[in-house]
XYZ file of C-alpha atoms in Angstrom:
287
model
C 154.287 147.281 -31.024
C 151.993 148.604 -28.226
C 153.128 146.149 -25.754
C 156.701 146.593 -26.933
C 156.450 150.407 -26.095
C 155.194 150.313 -22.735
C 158.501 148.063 -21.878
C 160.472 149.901 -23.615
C 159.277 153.180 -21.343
C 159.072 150.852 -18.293
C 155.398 150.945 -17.452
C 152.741 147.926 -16.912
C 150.227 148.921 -19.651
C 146.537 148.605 -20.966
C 145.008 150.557 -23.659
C 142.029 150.453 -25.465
C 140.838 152.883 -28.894
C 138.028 152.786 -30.492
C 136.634 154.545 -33.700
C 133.786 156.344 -32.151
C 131.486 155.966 -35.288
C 131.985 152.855 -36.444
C 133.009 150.740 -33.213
C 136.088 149.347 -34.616
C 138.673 148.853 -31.920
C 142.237 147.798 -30.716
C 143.275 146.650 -27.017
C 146.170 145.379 -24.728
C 144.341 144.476 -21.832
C 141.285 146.206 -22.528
C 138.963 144.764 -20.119
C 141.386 143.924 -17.207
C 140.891 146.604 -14.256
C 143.013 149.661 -13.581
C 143.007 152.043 -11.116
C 141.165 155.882 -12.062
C 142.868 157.987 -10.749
C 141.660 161.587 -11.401
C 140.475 160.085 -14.246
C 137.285 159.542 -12.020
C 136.629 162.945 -12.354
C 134.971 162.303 -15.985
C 132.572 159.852 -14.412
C 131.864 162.447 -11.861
C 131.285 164.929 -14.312
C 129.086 162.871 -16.571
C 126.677 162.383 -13.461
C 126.853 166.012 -12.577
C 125.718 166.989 -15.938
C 123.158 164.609 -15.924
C 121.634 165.942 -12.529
C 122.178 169.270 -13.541
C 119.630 168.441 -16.861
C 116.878 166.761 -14.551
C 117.139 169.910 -12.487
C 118.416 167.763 -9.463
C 121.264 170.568 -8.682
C 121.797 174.178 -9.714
C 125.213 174.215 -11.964
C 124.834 178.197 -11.372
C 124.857 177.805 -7.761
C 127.631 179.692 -5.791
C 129.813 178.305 -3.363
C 132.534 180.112 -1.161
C 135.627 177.740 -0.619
C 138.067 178.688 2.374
C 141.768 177.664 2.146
C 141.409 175.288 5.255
C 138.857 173.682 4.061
C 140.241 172.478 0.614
C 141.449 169.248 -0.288
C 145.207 169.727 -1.167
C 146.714 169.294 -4.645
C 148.985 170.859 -6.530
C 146.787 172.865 -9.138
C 144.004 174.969 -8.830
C 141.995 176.015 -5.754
C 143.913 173.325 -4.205
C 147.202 175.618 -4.204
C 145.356 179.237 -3.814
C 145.654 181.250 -0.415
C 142.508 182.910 0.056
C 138.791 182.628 0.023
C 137.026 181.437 -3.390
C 133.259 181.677 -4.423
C 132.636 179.872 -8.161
C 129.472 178.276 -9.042
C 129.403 174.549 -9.502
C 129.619 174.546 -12.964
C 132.973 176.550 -12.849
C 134.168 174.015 -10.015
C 133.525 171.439 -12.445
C 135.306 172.751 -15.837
C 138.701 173.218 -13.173
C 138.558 169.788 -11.713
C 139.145 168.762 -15.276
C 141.170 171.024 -17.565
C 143.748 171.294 -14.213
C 142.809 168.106 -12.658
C 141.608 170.339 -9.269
C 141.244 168.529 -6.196
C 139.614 170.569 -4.416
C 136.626 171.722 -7.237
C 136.553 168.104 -7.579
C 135.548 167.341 -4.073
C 133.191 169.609 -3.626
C 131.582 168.902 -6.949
C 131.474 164.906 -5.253
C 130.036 166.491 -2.223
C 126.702 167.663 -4.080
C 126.609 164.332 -6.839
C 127.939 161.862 -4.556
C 128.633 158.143 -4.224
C 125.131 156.938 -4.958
C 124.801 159.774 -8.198
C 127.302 158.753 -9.675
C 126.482 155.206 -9.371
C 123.452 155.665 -10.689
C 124.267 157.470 -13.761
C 126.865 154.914 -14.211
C 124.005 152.162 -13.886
C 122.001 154.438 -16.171
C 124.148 154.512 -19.266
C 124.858 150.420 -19.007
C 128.507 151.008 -17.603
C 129.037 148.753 -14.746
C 132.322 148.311 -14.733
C 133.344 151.901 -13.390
C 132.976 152.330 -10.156
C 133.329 155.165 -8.180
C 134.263 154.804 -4.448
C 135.228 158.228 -2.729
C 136.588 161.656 -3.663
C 140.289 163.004 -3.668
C 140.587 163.439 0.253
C 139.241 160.128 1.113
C 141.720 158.879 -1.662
C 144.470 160.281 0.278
C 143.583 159.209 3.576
C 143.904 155.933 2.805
C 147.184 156.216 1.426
C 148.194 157.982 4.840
C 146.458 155.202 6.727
C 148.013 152.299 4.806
C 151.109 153.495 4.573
C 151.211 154.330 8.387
C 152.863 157.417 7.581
C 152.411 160.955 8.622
C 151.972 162.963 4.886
C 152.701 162.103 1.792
C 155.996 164.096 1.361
C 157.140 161.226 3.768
C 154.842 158.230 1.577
C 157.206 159.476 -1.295
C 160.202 159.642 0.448
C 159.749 156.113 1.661
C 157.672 154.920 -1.449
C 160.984 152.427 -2.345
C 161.158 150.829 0.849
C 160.187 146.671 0.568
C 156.375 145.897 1.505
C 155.056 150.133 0.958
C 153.289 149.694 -2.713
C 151.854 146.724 -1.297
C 149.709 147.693 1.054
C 148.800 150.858 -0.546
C 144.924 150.192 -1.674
C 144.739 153.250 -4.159
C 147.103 151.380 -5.880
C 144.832 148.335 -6.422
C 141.804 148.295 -8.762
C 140.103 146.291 -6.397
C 140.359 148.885 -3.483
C 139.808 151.713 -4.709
C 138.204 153.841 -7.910
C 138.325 151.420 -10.769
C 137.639 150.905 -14.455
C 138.411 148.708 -17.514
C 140.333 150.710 -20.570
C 137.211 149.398 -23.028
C 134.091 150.594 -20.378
C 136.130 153.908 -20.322
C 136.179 154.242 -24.362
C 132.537 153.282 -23.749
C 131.849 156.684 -21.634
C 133.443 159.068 -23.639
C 132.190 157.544 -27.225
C 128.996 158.192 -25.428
C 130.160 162.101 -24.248
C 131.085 162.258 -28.165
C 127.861 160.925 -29.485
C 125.101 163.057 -27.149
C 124.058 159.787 -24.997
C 125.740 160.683 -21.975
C 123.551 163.101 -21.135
C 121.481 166.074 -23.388
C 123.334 167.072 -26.263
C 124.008 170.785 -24.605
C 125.456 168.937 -21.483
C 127.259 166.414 -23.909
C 128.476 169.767 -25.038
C 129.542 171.299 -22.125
C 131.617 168.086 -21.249
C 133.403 167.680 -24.956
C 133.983 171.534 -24.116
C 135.740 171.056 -20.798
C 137.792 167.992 -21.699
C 139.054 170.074 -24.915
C 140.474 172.700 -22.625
C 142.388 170.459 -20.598
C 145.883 172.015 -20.358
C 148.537 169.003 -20.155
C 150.272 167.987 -23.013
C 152.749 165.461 -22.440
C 150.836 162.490 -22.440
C 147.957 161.904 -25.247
C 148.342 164.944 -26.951
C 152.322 164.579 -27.476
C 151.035 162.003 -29.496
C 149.518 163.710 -31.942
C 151.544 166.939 -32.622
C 149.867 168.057 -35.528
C 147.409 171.793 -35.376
C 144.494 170.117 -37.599
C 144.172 166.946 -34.942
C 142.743 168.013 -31.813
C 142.847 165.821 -28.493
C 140.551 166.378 -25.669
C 141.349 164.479 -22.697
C 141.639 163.650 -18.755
C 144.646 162.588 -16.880
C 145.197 160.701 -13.941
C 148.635 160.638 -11.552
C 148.441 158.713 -8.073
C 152.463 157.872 -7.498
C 153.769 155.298 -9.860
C 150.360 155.273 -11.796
C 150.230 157.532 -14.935
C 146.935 157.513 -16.978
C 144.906 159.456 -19.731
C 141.679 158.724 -21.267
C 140.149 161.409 -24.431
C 138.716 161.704 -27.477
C 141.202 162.302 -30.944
C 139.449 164.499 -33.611
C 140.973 164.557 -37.331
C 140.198 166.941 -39.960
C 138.767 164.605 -42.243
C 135.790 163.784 -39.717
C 137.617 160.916 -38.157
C 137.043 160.476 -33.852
C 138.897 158.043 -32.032
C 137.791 156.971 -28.006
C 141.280 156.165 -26.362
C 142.478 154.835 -22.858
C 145.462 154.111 -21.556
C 146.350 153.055 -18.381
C 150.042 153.135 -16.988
C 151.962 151.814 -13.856
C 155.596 152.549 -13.432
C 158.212 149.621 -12.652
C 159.995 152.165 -10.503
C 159.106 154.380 -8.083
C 160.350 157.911 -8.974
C 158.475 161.135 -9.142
C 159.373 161.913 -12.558
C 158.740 159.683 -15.560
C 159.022 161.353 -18.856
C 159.127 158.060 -20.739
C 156.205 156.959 -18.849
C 153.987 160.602 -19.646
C 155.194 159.828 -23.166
C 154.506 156.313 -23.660
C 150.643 157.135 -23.569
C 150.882 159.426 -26.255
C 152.910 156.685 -28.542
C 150.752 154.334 -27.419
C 147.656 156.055 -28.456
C 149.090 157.172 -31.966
C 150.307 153.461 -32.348
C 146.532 152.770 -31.721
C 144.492 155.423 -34.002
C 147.221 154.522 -36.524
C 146.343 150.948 -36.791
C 142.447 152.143 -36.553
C 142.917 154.454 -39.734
C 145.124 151.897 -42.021
């Protein structure tokens, strides 16, 4: 039925859920890799925390942003037209409840490469990998695609040969995961072995306050279920990764990862396919 609904909605599709207590588990290509995304910000965020616990950086530490100097995006700092100053820590809870590009690249700039890397290596999960921030992410795309900005990428994106050359848009050339490592991280977020338990905390806080609905979430529209979560959004791919909390004590790890047949800047069925998908999934784990 999972495959079946990612057709149905148009969209290549992997997914992977997993009962966060007891490790049982459902995939569709759950170890084959997909590209992050933004969803790299939750690895990024993991490793901050953990740096942040050995005392390696100062979450309190301010930091003035000017508008020039921000990587663009269309939430957040990214989109603001004056000076900022935020600590770290605040940079971090905006690069994921709004997906910020900018917070999230200057976050990268103090954890980098190499930190997250090695918290990666650290919690046994080496099959995320991390290459660059937002702003090398869309240099790339500029340089593969040979064009000038990316209002023009998308204007062009339908032309023959353009998603072809475009390495953000292949696992193996860019910021990558598998659906099932992904589960991994977050069951780990859930259980305290990410990091401390008050920076496990933090993070389960953050991820709860994410503010976009229409994918995971519009799976479960019900007030007693609550859905923390990350999205990611790079052109045709649409992804979310999060955690699903029932009433009755019940916590569900889910991943799924989303490519578009077409190449269109709106794709309702493909924002809602993750959320069926992911109900189809915890359904199945909870018969």
């Amino acid at each position: 039925m999972i495959e079946r609904a990612f057709r149905e909605a148009g969209v290549w599709g992997r997914l992977h859920a997993v009962d966060v207590d007891t490790g049982r588990e459902i995939g569709v290509g759950a170890d084959d890799p997909v590209v992050l995304a933004s969803v790299y910000k939750v690895p990024l965020l993991v490793a901050f925390c953990r740096l942040a616990a050995d005392g390696a950086l100062d979450p309190a530490e301010r930091v003035t942003l000017r508008p020039d100097e921000r990587t663009e995006g269309g939430t957040g700092l990214s989109v603001l037209l004056d000076e900022v100053t935020m600590s770290l820590r605040d940079l971090a809870c905006l690069m994921i409840t709004v997906s910020d590009n900018a917070a999230a690249d200057t976050v990268y700039g103090r954890v980098g490469r190499d930190g997250i890397a090695a918290a990666l290596d650290a919690l046994g999960l080496r099959r995320i990998h991390v290459v660059g921030d937002g702003r090398d992410l869309f240099d790339a795309l500029l340089a593969d695609s040979g064009m000038a900005d990316l209002g023009e990428l998308w204007q062009r994106l339908d032309e023959p040969g353009v998603l072809d050359r475009l390495g953000p848009l292949d696992p193996s050339r860019t910021s990558d995961g598998t659906p099932r490592e992904l589960t991994r991280l977050l069951s780990m977020i859930w259980r305290d072995e990410a990091a401390p338990a008050a920076e496990c905390a933090l993070m389960r806080r953050m991820l709860g306050l994410q503010v976009w609905p229409h994918r995971l979430s519009s799976g479960f529209p019900r007030d007693d279920v609550r859905v923390s979560g990350k999205t990611g959004t790079l052109l045709t791919v649409r992804n979310e990764i999060g955690v699903v909390e029932y009433p009755d004590g019940g916590r569900y790890a889910v991943a799924v990862f989303t490519r578009a047949f077409e190449a269109v800047a709106v794709q309702p069925r493909a924002d809602a396919v993750i959320g069926t998908a992911a109900r189809l999934a915890v359904e199945a784990l909870r018969a």
